[in-house]
Amino acid sequence: MARFVVAGCFAMCLLSVGGEGVIDTSSRCDFPAIYNFGDSNSDTGGNSASFYPMVSPCGETFFHRPAGRGCDGRLIIDFIAKHLGLPYLSPYLDSLESNFRHGANFASGGSTIRPYKEAMFENGVSPFYLEIQIAQYQQFKSRTTTLSKQAKKQSDRFPIVDDFSKALYTFDTGQNDLAAGFRTKFSSEQFEAEITDMINQHANAVRNLYEQGARTFWIHNTGPIGCLGVTLSYLHNPNPDFVDSQGCDKFQNDMARKFNRQLEQKVIQLRKELPLSAITYVDIFAAKYELLSNAKKNGFLDKASICCGYHDENNHVWCGNKGTITNGTQVYAGSCKDPSLYISWDGVHYTEAANCWIADRIVLGSFTDPPVSIKSSCHITQPE
């Protein structure tokens, strides 16, 4: 996959396309809406509305209050919406103050591609796995169409029916499926088969949306889970064979890479299978790994530094909570003084500053296949 270096916030860059085809970027796509599917990396309040509300200090940097995001501020999906000139997405599951004129967010923190026999309050696995999110979208679209026919005057908070086919459909999922595999202690060989099933089910979700008229897809692969702050907190003088060149959990990152290779191949297959689709594969792993590998160069502290939460040896008190550690001391896991210096917000999720760094690059095509700006991603790749 080609790489292009960009500088500045949403800077302009020149794009060139290699041997797979030529993309017409002469006109902008002007997406009227975004429909997003995924986990906590893009959940803007679905879980907060469905289960327990997000607690302080989450949201402190931008919203100045908890805003349903596992972050001090905005997520990558928020910056994508901003870049496209659209409002931040309302969670489908939130019944208050929601505005769906420009799309909806079906993401749920802890969600997976496949269903797992684990409870939300056991390992944090959401019941709203990908197939359920697609079913929620189907109901959302169906009810929108019905209500639109009945309404004498369409509310300005109501989706426009014709916009469904013109919208951008984004995916950011898979990380929790890998985490479930790590808990099950799959071997590399077992993981291969499991990953194939994950990818096939992911592809079924894309096919389902395509059959309903969706045409433009923006699909994130999964990030370097072996470099998460909480993962690194367990690594003390590890065997050199256990870690990669950046000191991250090698096995976990290898499994993420295998997931991503299969996802990329499936995207290539789907482009042929769904001829009217425009599908962009987004290498979130590469973007995040570049940031983590050059943390100090990019103005951040070491990748292992966690802004919010208490993580020391086997003592873990999660962001915004109180807990008692091994020596009997009660700890409140508050946030750091300046979240903008940190990549990791709470050990699992990234800070607003890190999300902005990543979004700045992916929206311009620096880590995408084809290497095209998100504003031109509706144009279908034409064979040479």
Coordinates of C-alpha atoms in Angstrom, one line a residue:
M1 CA 0.0 0.0 0.0
A2 CA 1.3 3.4 -0.9
R3 CA 2.1 5.9 1.8
F4 CA 2.0 9.7 1.6
V5 CA 3.4 12.1 4.1
V6 CA 1.1 15.0 5.1
A7 CA 1.6 17.9 7.5
G8 CA -0.7 20.2 9.3
C9 CA -4.4 19.9 10.3
F10 CA -6.3 18.5 7.3
A11 CA -3.6 19.9 4.9
M12 CA -3.9 19.5 1.2
C13 CA -1.8 16.8 -0.4
L14 CA -1.2 15.4 -3.9
L15 CA -2.5 11.9 -4.6
S16 CA -1.3 9.4 -7.1
V17 CA -2.7 5.9 -7.6
G18 CA -0.6 2.8 -8.4
G19 CA -1.3 -0.2 -10.6
E20 CA -4.8 -1.3 -9.4
G21 CA -6.7 1.4 -11.2
V22 CA -7.4 5.1 -11.7
I23 CA -9.8 7.1 -9.5
D24 CA -11.6 10.2 -10.7
T25 CA -11.3 12.7 -7.9
S26 CA -12.3 15.7 -10.0
S27 CA -15.5 16.2 -7.9
R28 CA -16.1 16.0 -4.2
C29 CA -18.6 13.5 -2.9
D30 CA -20.5 15.9 -0.5
F31 CA -21.8 13.1 1.7
P32 CA -25.1 14.2 3.3
A33 CA -24.7 11.7 6.2
I34 CA -22.5 9.2 7.9
Y35 CA -23.7 5.8 9.3
N36 CA -21.1 4.3 11.6
F37 CA -20.7 0.8 13.0
G38 CA -18.1 -0.4 15.5
D39 CA -16.9 -0.5 19.1
S40 CA -15.7 1.9 21.7
N41 CA -13.1 3.4 19.3
S42 CA -16.1 5.1 17.6
D43 CA -18.9 4.9 20.2
T44 CA -20.2 8.5 20.7
G45 CA -22.7 7.5 23.5
G46 CA -24.5 4.3 22.6
N47 CA -23.3 2.4 25.7
S48 CA -23.6 5.4 27.9
A49 CA -27.3 5.6 27.0
S50 CA -27.8 1.8 27.2
F51 CA -26.0 0.8 30.4
Y52 CA -24.2 3.1 32.8
P53 CA -23.4 6.8 31.9
M54 CA -19.8 7.8 31.3
V55 CA -18.2 9.4 34.3
S56 CA -15.8 12.3 34.8
P57 CA -13.1 13.1 33.8
C58 CA -14.1 11.6 30.4
G59 CA -15.0 14.5 28.0
E60 CA -13.1 17.1 30.0
T61 CA -10.9 18.4 27.1
F62 CA -13.5 19.3 24.5
F63 CA -17.0 18.7 25.8
H64 CA -16.1 19.8 29.4
R65 CA -18.4 17.0 30.7
P66 CA -18.9 13.3 30.1
A67 CA -20.2 13.0 26.5
G68 CA -20.6 9.2 26.1
R69 CA -17.1 8.7 24.7
G70 CA -14.3 6.7 26.4
C71 CA -11.9 9.7 25.8
D72 CA -11.1 13.1 27.2
G73 CA -12.7 14.6 24.1
R74 CA -13.3 13.6 20.5
L75 CA -12.8 10.3 18.7
I76 CA -11.6 9.7 15.1
I77 CA -15.2 9.5 13.9
D78 CA -15.8 13.0 15.3
F79 CA -12.9 14.4 13.4
I80 CA -14.1 12.6 10.2
A81 CA -17.5 14.2 10.6
K82 CA -15.9 17.6 11.2
H83 CA -13.7 17.2 8.1
L84 CA -16.8 16.5 6.0
G85 CA -18.6 19.5 7.4
L86 CA -21.1 17.4 9.2
P87 CA -22.3 17.5 12.9
Y88 CA -21.0 14.9 15.4
L89 CA -23.1 11.7 15.1
S90 CA -25.9 11.1 17.5
P91 CA -25.9 7.5 19.0
Y92 CA -28.8 5.5 17.7
L93 CA -29.4 4.2 21.2
D94 CA -29.7 7.6 22.8
S95 CA -33.3 8.9 23.0
L96 CA -32.5 12.4 24.3
E97 CA -31.2 15.3 22.2
S98 CA -30.6 13.1 19.2
N99 CA -30.5 14.6 15.7
F100 CA -30.4 12.0 12.8
R101 CA -30.6 14.4 9.8
H102 CA -27.0 13.8 9.0
G103 CA -26.6 10.1 10.0
A104 CA -26.5 7.9 13.1
N105 CA -23.9 6.0 15.1
F106 CA -24.6 2.4 15.8
A107 CA -21.3 1.7 17.5
S108 CA -21.3 0.2 21.0
G109 CA -18.3 0.1 23.4
G110 CA -17.2 -3.5 23.8
S111 CA -19.0 -4.7 20.7
T112 CA -17.6 -7.4 18.5
I113 CA -18.0 -8.7 14.9
R114 CA -19.3 -12.1 16.2
P115 CA -21.5 -12.9 19.2
Y116 CA -19.7 -14.3 22.3
K117 CA -21.0 -16.1 25.3
E118 CA -19.7 -13.4 27.7
A119 CA -21.6 -10.9 29.8
M120 CA -21.3 -7.2 29.4
F121 CA -20.5 -6.9 33.1
E122 CA -18.1 -9.8 33.1
N123 CA -15.6 -8.9 30.3
G124 CA -17.3 -5.8 28.9
V125 CA -18.5 -7.5 25.7
S126 CA -21.5 -5.6 24.4
P127 CA -24.7 -7.5 23.3
F128 CA -24.8 -5.1 20.3
Y129 CA -22.4 -7.1 18.1
L130 CA -22.1 -6.2 14.4
E131 CA -25.1 -8.2 13.1
I132 CA -27.3 -6.5 15.7
Q133 CA -26.0 -3.0 14.7
I134 CA -26.9 -3.8 11.1
A135 CA -30.4 -4.9 12.2
Q136 CA -30.7 -1.7 14.1
Y137 CA -29.8 0.2 10.9
Q138 CA -32.4 -1.8 8.9
Q139 CA -35.1 -0.8 11.4
F140 CA -33.9 2.8 11.5
K141 CA -34.0 3.0 7.7
S142 CA -37.4 1.2 7.4
R143 CA -39.0 3.4 10.1
T144 CA -37.5 6.5 8.5
T145 CA -39.0 5.6 5.1
T146 CA -42.4 4.8 6.7
L147 CA -42.6 8.0 8.8
S148 CA -41.4 10.1 5.9
K149 CA -44.4 8.9 3.8
Q150 CA -46.8 9.6 6.7
A151 CA -45.4 13.0 7.7
K152 CA -46.9 16.1 6.2
K153 CA -43.8 18.1 7.1
Q154 CA -40.5 16.4 7.6
S155 CA -38.7 17.3 10.8
D156 CA -35.2 18.9 10.5
R157 CA -34.0 16.2 13.0
F158 CA -35.3 13.5 10.7
P159 CA -33.1 11.7 8.0
I160 CA -33.9 12.4 4.4
V161 CA -34.8 9.1 2.7
D162 CA -32.8 9.8 -0.5
D163 CA -29.7 10.4 1.6
F164 CA -29.3 6.8 2.6
S165 CA -27.8 5.8 -0.8
K166 CA -25.5 8.9 -0.8
A167 CA -24.2 8.5 2.7
L168 CA -20.8 7.3 3.9
Y169 CA -20.8 4.0 5.7
T170 CA -17.9 3.7 8.2
F171 CA -16.7 0.6 10.1
D172 CA -14.2 0.4 13.0
T173 CA -14.5 -3.1 14.6
G174 CA -12.5 -6.2 15.3
Q175 CA -10.3 -5.2 18.3
N176 CA -12.7 -6.9 20.8
D177 CA -12.9 -10.1 18.8
L178 CA -9.1 -10.4 19.1
A179 CA -9.2 -9.6 22.8
A180 CA -11.8 -12.4 23.2
G181 CA -9.4 -14.7 21.4
F182 CA -6.6 -13.7 23.8
R183 CA -8.8 -14.5 26.8
T184 CA -9.6 -17.9 25.3
K185 CA -5.8 -18.4 24.7
F186 CA -6.1 -19.5 21.1
S187 CA -2.9 -20.7 19.5
S188 CA -1.7 -19.0 16.3
E189 CA -3.2 -21.9 14.2
Q190 CA -6.6 -21.6 16.0
F191 CA -6.6 -17.9 15.6
E192 CA -6.2 -18.2 11.8
A193 CA -9.5 -20.1 11.5
E194 CA -11.3 -17.8 13.9
I195 CA -10.0 -14.7 12.1
T196 CA -11.3 -16.0 8.8
D197 CA -14.8 -16.4 10.3
M198 CA -14.6 -12.8 11.8
I199 CA -13.7 -11.4 8.4
N200 CA -16.5 -13.4 6.6
Q201 CA -19.0 -12.0 9.0
H202 CA -17.7 -8.5 8.6
A203 CA -18.0 -8.9 4.8
N204 CA -21.6 -10.1 5.3
A205 CA -22.4 -6.8 7.0
V206 CA -21.0 -4.8 4.1
R207 CA -23.0 -7.0 1.6
N208 CA -26.2 -6.5 3.7
L209 CA -25.8 -2.7 3.6
Y210 CA -25.0 -2.8 -0.1
E211 CA -28.2 -4.7 -0.8
Q212 CA -30.1 -1.9 1.0
G213 CA -28.6 0.7 -1.3
A214 CA -25.3 1.7 0.5
R215 CA -22.5 2.4 -1.9
T216 CA -19.6 4.1 -0.2
F217 CA -17.7 2.3 2.6
W218 CA -14.8 3.5 4.7
I219 CA -13.4 0.4 6.5
H220 CA -10.8 0.7 9.3
N221 CA -8.7 -2.3 10.1
T222 CA -7.8 -3.0 13.7
G223 CA -5.0 -1.2 15.6
P224 CA -1.9 -2.5 17.4
I225 CA -3.6 -4.0 20.4
G226 CA -0.3 -5.2 21.7
C227 CA 0.8 -1.6 22.2
L228 CA -2.2 -0.5 24.3
G229 CA -1.1 1.3 27.5
V230 CA -2.7 -1.3 29.7
T231 CA -1.0 -4.2 27.8
L232 CA 2.4 -2.5 28.2
S233 CA 1.7 -2.1 32.0
Y234 CA 2.0 -5.9 32.3
L235 CA 5.4 -6.0 30.5
H236 CA 8.2 -5.9 33.0
N237 CA 11.6 -6.9 31.7
P238 CA 10.0 -9.3 29.1
N239 CA 11.8 -12.0 27.2
P240 CA 13.1 -10.3 23.9
D241 CA 11.1 -13.0 21.9
F242 CA 7.9 -11.8 23.6
V243 CA 8.0 -8.3 22.3
D244 CA 8.4 -6.6 18.9
S245 CA 10.8 -3.9 17.8
Q246 CA 8.8 -1.3 19.7
G247 CA 8.5 -3.3 22.9
C248 CA 4.9 -4.2 22.3
D249 CA 3.3 -7.6 22.8
K250 CA 4.4 -9.5 19.7
F251 CA 1.8 -12.2 19.7
Q252 CA -1.1 -9.7 20.0
N253 CA 0.2 -7.5 17.2
D254 CA 0.9 -10.5 15.0
M255 CA -2.7 -11.6 15.4
A256 CA -3.9 -8.0 14.6
R257 CA -1.7 -8.1 11.4
K258 CA -3.2 -11.4 10.4
F259 CA -6.7 -10.0 10.9
N260 CA -5.8 -7.0 8.8
R261 CA -4.3 -9.0 5.9
Q262 CA -7.4 -11.0 5.6
L263 CA -9.6 -7.9 5.9
E264 CA -7.6 -6.2 3.1
Q265 CA -8.0 -9.2 0.8
K266 CA -11.7 -9.4 1.6
V267 CA -12.1 -5.7 0.6
I268 CA -10.4 -6.4 -2.7
Q269 CA -12.9 -9.3 -3.2
L270 CA -15.9 -7.2 -2.3
R271 CA -14.9 -4.5 -4.8
K272 CA -15.3 -7.1 -7.6
E273 CA -18.4 -8.7 -6.1
L274 CA -20.2 -5.4 -5.5
P275 CA -19.6 -3.4 -8.7
L276 CA -21.4 -0.2 -7.7
S277 CA -19.5 0.0 -4.5
A278 CA -16.6 2.3 -3.6
I279 CA -14.7 0.7 -0.7
T280 CA -11.8 2.3 1.0
Y281 CA -9.5 0.2 3.3
V282 CA -8.0 2.3 6.0
D283 CA -4.8 1.1 7.7
I284 CA -5.4 2.3 11.2
F285 CA -2.8 -0.2 12.4
A286 CA -0.1 1.5 10.4
A287 CA -1.2 5.0 11.4
K288 CA -1.3 4.2 15.1
Y289 CA 1.9 2.3 15.0
E290 CA 3.7 5.2 13.4
L291 CA 2.4 7.5 16.1
L292 CA 3.4 5.1 18.9
S293 CA 6.8 4.5 17.4
N294 CA 7.6 8.2 17.2
A295 CA 5.7 9.4 20.2
K296 CA 8.2 11.9 21.4
K297 CA 9.0 13.2 17.9
N298 CA 5.3 13.9 17.5
G299 CA 5.1 15.8 20.8
F300 CA 3.8 13.1 23.0
L301 CA 5.1 11.3 26.1
D302 CA 6.2 7.7 25.9
K303 CA 3.5 5.4 24.4
A304 CA 3.2 3.5 27.8
S305 CA 2.2 6.6 29.7
I306 CA -1.5 6.6 30.6
C307 CA -3.4 9.8 31.3
C308 CA -6.4 8.6 33.3
G309 CA -6.4 5.6 35.6
Y310 CA -4.1 3.8 38.1
H311 CA -2.1 0.9 36.6
D312 CA 0.8 -0.4 38.6
E313 CA 1.9 -4.0 38.6
N314 CA -1.3 -6.0 39.0
N315 CA -3.3 -3.1 40.5
H316 CA -5.7 -1.6 38.1
V317 CA -8.3 1.1 38.9
W318 CA -10.0 2.4 35.7
C319 CA -10.4 6.0 34.8
G320 CA -12.9 7.9 37.0
N321 CA -13.3 5.1 39.5
K322 CA -12.2 4.5 43.1
G323 CA -10.5 1.2 44.1
T324 CA -8.4 -0.4 46.8
I325 CA -4.9 -1.6 45.7
T326 CA -2.9 -4.5 47.2
N327 CA -1.5 -2.6 50.2
G328 CA -5.0 -1.5 51.3
T329 CA -4.7 2.1 50.0
Q330 CA -7.9 3.5 48.4
V331 CA -7.1 5.2 45.1
Y332 CA -9.1 7.5 42.9
A333 CA -8.1 7.1 39.3
G334 CA -8.2 10.7 38.0
S335 CA -6.7 12.2 34.9
C336 CA -3.4 13.8 34.2
K337 CA -2.7 17.5 34.2
D338 CA -2.4 17.8 30.4
P339 CA -4.0 15.0 28.3
S340 CA -2.7 16.6 25.0
L341 CA 0.7 15.2 25.9
Y342 CA -0.5 11.6 26.1
I343 CA -1.4 9.0 23.4
S344 CA -3.3 6.7 25.8
W345 CA -6.3 8.2 27.6
D346 CA -7.2 5.3 29.9
G347 CA -4.9 2.4 28.9
V348 CA -7.3 1.2 26.1
H349 CA -8.5 4.3 24.3
Y350 CA -6.6 7.1 22.8
T351 CA -6.7 10.8 23.8
E352 CA -8.4 13.5 21.7
A353 CA -4.9 14.7 20.7
A354 CA -3.9 11.3 19.5
N355 CA -7.2 10.8 17.7
C356 CA -6.7 14.1 16.0
W357 CA -3.2 13.2 14.8
I358 CA -4.5 9.9 13.3
A359 CA -7.6 11.5 11.7
D360 CA -5.5 14.3 10.1
R361 CA -3.6 11.6 8.2
I362 CA -6.3 9.1 7.2
V363 CA -8.8 11.6 5.9
L364 CA -6.3 12.7 3.3
G365 CA -5.4 9.2 2.1
S366 CA -2.0 8.8 3.7
F367 CA -3.0 5.3 5.1
T368 CA -5.7 4.2 2.8
D369 CA -6.1 1.9 -0.2
P370 CA -6.9 3.4 -2.6
P371 CA -4.8 6.4 -1.4
V372 CA -7.6 9.0 -1.8
S373 CA -9.1 11.7 0.4
I374 CA -12.2 10.8 2.2
K375 CA -14.0 13.6 0.4
S376 CA -13.4 11.7 -2.9
S377 CA -13.9 8.2 -1.6
C378 CA -17.3 7.8 -3.3
H379 CA -15.6 7.4 -6.7
I380 CA -15.3 3.8 -7.8
T381 CA -11.9 2.4 -8.7
Q382 CA -11.8 1.9 -12.5
P383 CA -9.7 -1.0 -14.0
E384 CA -6.8 0.3 -16.1

